[in-house]
Coordinates of C-alpha atoms in Angstrom, one line a residue:
Chain A
Q1 CA -62.2 20.1 -9.8
K2 CA -60.0 17.5 -8.3
E3 CA -60.6 17.2 -4.5
V4 CA -58.7 15.5 -1.7
E5 CA -60.6 15.2 1.5
Q6 CA -59.4 14.5 5.0
N7 CA -61.1 14.7 8.4
S8 CA -59.5 17.7 10.1
G9 CA -59.6 16.0 13.5
P10 CA -58.1 16.2 16.0
L11 CA -57.6 12.5 16.2
S12 CA -56.5 11.6 19.7
V13 CA -54.9 8.3 20.5
P14 CA -53.0 7.0 23.6
E15 CA -49.3 6.3 23.4
G16 CA -48.6 2.9 22.0
A17 CA -51.9 2.6 20.0
I18 CA -52.4 2.5 16.3
A19 CA -53.4 5.8 14.7
S20 CA -55.4 5.5 11.5
L21 CA -55.6 8.5 9.1
N22 CA -57.8 8.5 6.1
C23 CA -58.0 10.4 2.9
T24 CA -60.4 10.2 -0.1
Y25 CA -60.0 11.7 -3.5
S26 CA -62.3 12.5 -6.4
D27 CA -60.2 11.8 -9.5
R28 CA -60.5 8.1 -10.4
G29 CA -57.5 8.4 -12.7
S30 CA -55.1 9.5 -9.8
Q31 CA -51.8 7.7 -10.0
S32 CA -49.6 8.8 -7.1
F33 CA -50.3 9.2 -3.4
F34 CA -48.2 10.8 -0.7
W35 CA -48.4 11.3 3.0
Y36 CA -46.6 14.3 4.6
R37 CA -46.1 15.1 8.2
Q38 CA -46.2 18.8 9.3
Y39 CA -45.3 19.8 12.8
S40 CA -46.7 23.0 14.1
G41 CA -45.0 26.0 12.6
K42 CA -42.8 23.8 10.3
S43 CA -42.9 22.7 6.7
P44 CA -44.2 19.4 5.4
E45 CA -41.9 16.5 5.3
L46 CA -42.5 13.4 3.2
I47 CA -43.3 10.2 5.1
M48 CA -44.7 7.8 2.5
S49 CA -45.4 7.5 -1.2
I50 CA -47.5 4.8 -2.7
Y51 CA -48.5 4.1 -6.3
S52 CA -50.1 0.6 -6.4
N53 CA -53.1 -0.9 -4.7
G54 CA -52.3 -2.6 -1.4
D55 CA -50.1 -1.9 1.5
K56 CA -46.6 -0.4 1.8
E57 CA -44.8 -0.5 5.1
D58 CA -41.9 1.6 6.3
G59 CA -41.0 1.1 9.9
R60 CA -44.0 2.0 12.1
F61 CA -45.8 3.5 9.1
T62 CA -48.1 1.7 6.7
A63 CA -49.8 3.3 3.7
Q64 CA -52.8 1.6 2.2
L65 CA -54.2 2.3 -1.2
N66 CA -57.6 1.2 -2.6
K67 CA -58.1 2.8 -6.0
A68 CA -61.5 1.1 -6.5
S69 CA -62.8 2.9 -3.4
Q70 CA -60.7 6.0 -4.0
Y71 CA -59.1 6.2 -0.6
V72 CA -55.7 6.1 0.9
S73 CA -54.9 5.6 4.5
L74 CA -51.9 5.9 6.8
L75 CA -51.5 3.7 9.8
I76 CA -49.0 4.6 12.6
R77 CA -48.2 1.7 14.9
D78 CA -46.9 2.1 18.4
S79 CA -47.8 5.8 18.3
Q80 CA -45.5 8.1 20.2
P81 CA -46.1 11.7 21.5
S82 CA -43.5 12.8 18.9
D83 CA -46.0 11.7 16.2
S84 CA -48.3 14.5 17.2
A85 CA -48.6 16.6 14.1
T86 CA -50.8 17.3 11.1
Y87 CA -50.7 14.7 8.4
L88 CA -51.3 15.9 4.8
C89 CA -52.5 13.6 2.1
A90 CA -51.5 14.5 -1.4
V91 CA -52.7 13.0 -4.7
T92 CA -51.4 13.4 -8.2
A93 CA -54.0 13.1 -10.9
S94 CA -53.7 11.5 -14.3
G95 CA -51.9 13.4 -17.0
G96 CA -51.0 17.0 -17.0
S97 CA -48.2 18.4 -14.9
Y98 CA -48.2 15.7 -12.2
I99 CA -48.5 18.3 -9.5
P100 CA -50.2 16.9 -6.4
T101 CA -53.3 18.3 -4.8
F102 CA -53.1 18.4 -1.0
G103 CA -55.8 17.8 1.5
R104 CA -56.2 20.1 4.4
G105 CA -54.7 17.7 6.8
T106 CA -55.6 15.7 9.9
S107 CA -54.3 16.8 13.3
L108 CA -53.1 13.8 15.3
I109 CA -52.5 14.0 19.1
V110 CA -50.8 11.2 20.8
H111 CA -51.2 11.5 24.6
P112 CA -48.9 9.8 27.1
Chain B
S1 CA -27.7 15.3 -1.5
Q2 CA -30.2 18.0 -2.4
T3 CA -31.0 20.9 -0.1
I4 CA -33.4 23.8 -0.4
H5 CA -32.9 27.1 1.2
Q6 CA -35.7 29.6 1.8
W7 CA -35.5 33.0 3.5
P8 CA -36.3 34.9 5.5
A9 CA -37.9 32.6 8.1
T10 CA -40.3 35.3 9.3
L11 CA -41.3 38.7 7.9
V12 CA -43.6 41.4 9.1
Q13 CA -44.6 43.9 6.5
P14 CA -47.1 46.9 6.3
V15 CA -49.9 46.8 3.9
G16 CA -48.9 48.3 0.6
S17 CA -45.2 47.5 0.9
P18 CA -43.3 45.3 -1.6
L19 CA -42.4 41.7 -1.0
S20 CA -39.5 39.5 -2.2
L21 CA -39.0 35.9 -1.0
E22 CA -36.2 33.8 -2.3
C23 CA -35.6 30.1 -2.6
T24 CA -32.6 28.3 -3.9
V25 CA -32.0 24.6 -4.4
E26 CA -28.6 22.8 -4.2
G27 CA -27.4 19.5 -5.4
T28 CA -29.6 19.0 -8.5
S29 CA -30.1 20.5 -11.9
N30 CA -33.3 21.4 -13.8
P31 CA -35.7 20.9 -10.9
N32 CA -39.3 21.8 -11.0
L33 CA -39.9 24.6 -8.5
Y34 CA -43.1 25.6 -6.7
W35 CA -44.5 28.3 -4.4
Y36 CA -47.3 27.4 -2.1
R37 CA -49.2 29.4 0.5
Q38 CA -50.7 27.9 3.6
A39 CA -53.2 30.2 5.5
A40 CA -53.9 29.4 9.1
G41 CA -56.0 26.2 9.4
R42 CA -56.0 25.8 5.6
G43 CA -54.5 23.5 3.1
L44 CA -51.6 24.1 0.8
Q45 CA -52.5 26.4 -2.1
L46 CA -50.3 26.2 -5.1
L47 CA -49.4 29.7 -6.3
F48 CA -46.8 29.2 -9.0
Y49 CA -44.7 26.5 -10.5
S50 CA -41.8 26.5 -12.9
V51 CA -40.3 23.8 -15.1
G52 CA -37.3 25.9 -16.3
I53 CA -35.6 29.3 -16.3
G54 CA -38.1 32.0 -17.2
Q55 CA -41.0 29.6 -17.4
I56 CA -43.7 30.4 -14.8
S57 CA -47.2 29.0 -14.5
S58 CA -49.7 30.8 -12.3
E59 CA -52.4 28.9 -10.6
V60 CA -54.2 31.6 -8.8
P61 CA -54.7 35.2 -10.0
Q62 CA -53.7 37.7 -7.4
N63 CA -51.2 40.4 -6.7
L64 CA -48.2 38.1 -6.5
S65 CA -45.7 37.2 -9.1
A66 CA -42.9 34.8 -9.5
S67 CA -39.6 34.7 -11.4
R68 CA -36.9 32.1 -12.0
P69 CA -33.8 34.0 -13.1
Q70 CA -31.5 31.0 -12.6
D71 CA -32.0 27.3 -12.8
R72 CA -32.1 26.7 -9.1
Q73 CA -33.5 30.1 -7.9
F74 CA -37.1 30.9 -7.5
I75 CA -38.4 34.3 -6.3
L76 CA -41.9 35.3 -5.1
S77 CA -42.7 39.0 -5.3
S78 CA -45.4 41.6 -4.8
K79 CA -45.5 45.3 -5.5
K80 CA -48.1 46.0 -2.9
L81 CA -49.0 43.6 -0.1
L82 CA -52.6 43.1 1.0
L83 CA -53.8 42.0 4.5
S84 CA -55.0 38.8 2.8
D85 CA -51.4 38.0 1.7
S86 CA -50.5 36.9 5.3
G87 CA -49.7 33.3 5.6
F88 CA -47.0 30.6 5.5
Y89 CA -45.2 30.6 2.2
L90 CA -43.4 27.4 1.2
C91 CA -41.0 26.8 -1.6
A92 CA -40.7 23.2 -3.0
W93 CA -38.7 21.4 -5.6
S94 CA -39.0 18.1 -7.4
I95 CA -37.2 16.1 -10.0
P96 CA -39.4 16.0 -13.1
S97 CA -40.3 12.3 -13.2
G98 CA -44.0 11.9 -14.2
R99 CA -46.1 10.1 -11.7
W100 CA -43.1 9.8 -9.4
N101 CA -43.0 13.6 -9.0
I102 CA -42.2 13.9 -5.3
Q103 CA -42.1 17.4 -3.8
Y104 CA -39.7 18.4 -1.1
F105 CA -40.3 21.6 0.9
G106 CA -38.1 24.4 2.2
A107 CA -38.5 25.6 5.8
G108 CA -41.0 28.3 4.9
T109 CA -41.5 32.0 5.4
R110 CA -44.1 33.2 7.8
L111 CA -45.5 36.5 6.5
S112 CA -47.6 38.8 8.6
V113 CA -49.0 41.8 6.8
L114 CA -50.2 44.5 9.2

């Protein structure tokens, strides 16, 4: 069974700090990796996608992928209270229908 | 641009009553469509997905069913709701593109079965 693991948190960081969210996955053949942000009571929205080892930056967000160690992380620089949400990691395994498996999410709280 | 509509936003239903949730996508053709459920404090559970009209794959055996009567319409149904059916139901779409299969979610329906 393909698994995606995230620490449920909450992860609490002060405003302006770097928030680091981590995700590990069990299927070594996984090919695609996504981070979604979900505000309380709302639906998930895509923040980042990453497919190759290394870093991918988009504004204040950086996704880091290490396939050898089977983890993907999301860094949020200059964290703002508006970043407070649950962050879902999603991983698409090799072959098949390319439907991602979602982790349970990490709750992030950015306090002023 | 593509948009996804999902309704109703909230629903309160008694145990044993039927259910029908609808989702439509605009601005794209032949999308893959998905139904997920998110229970309180839990992850996203894939219920059904469809790659075309009339083609439904079920991921979890339960008292729910799905149908795709039109290319951009996806319906989630139940004949008799259970208490355990309560949750946040999310419809999603994607462009079939292999490993680049990115899902986009509708606003969701919060279902309370009492």
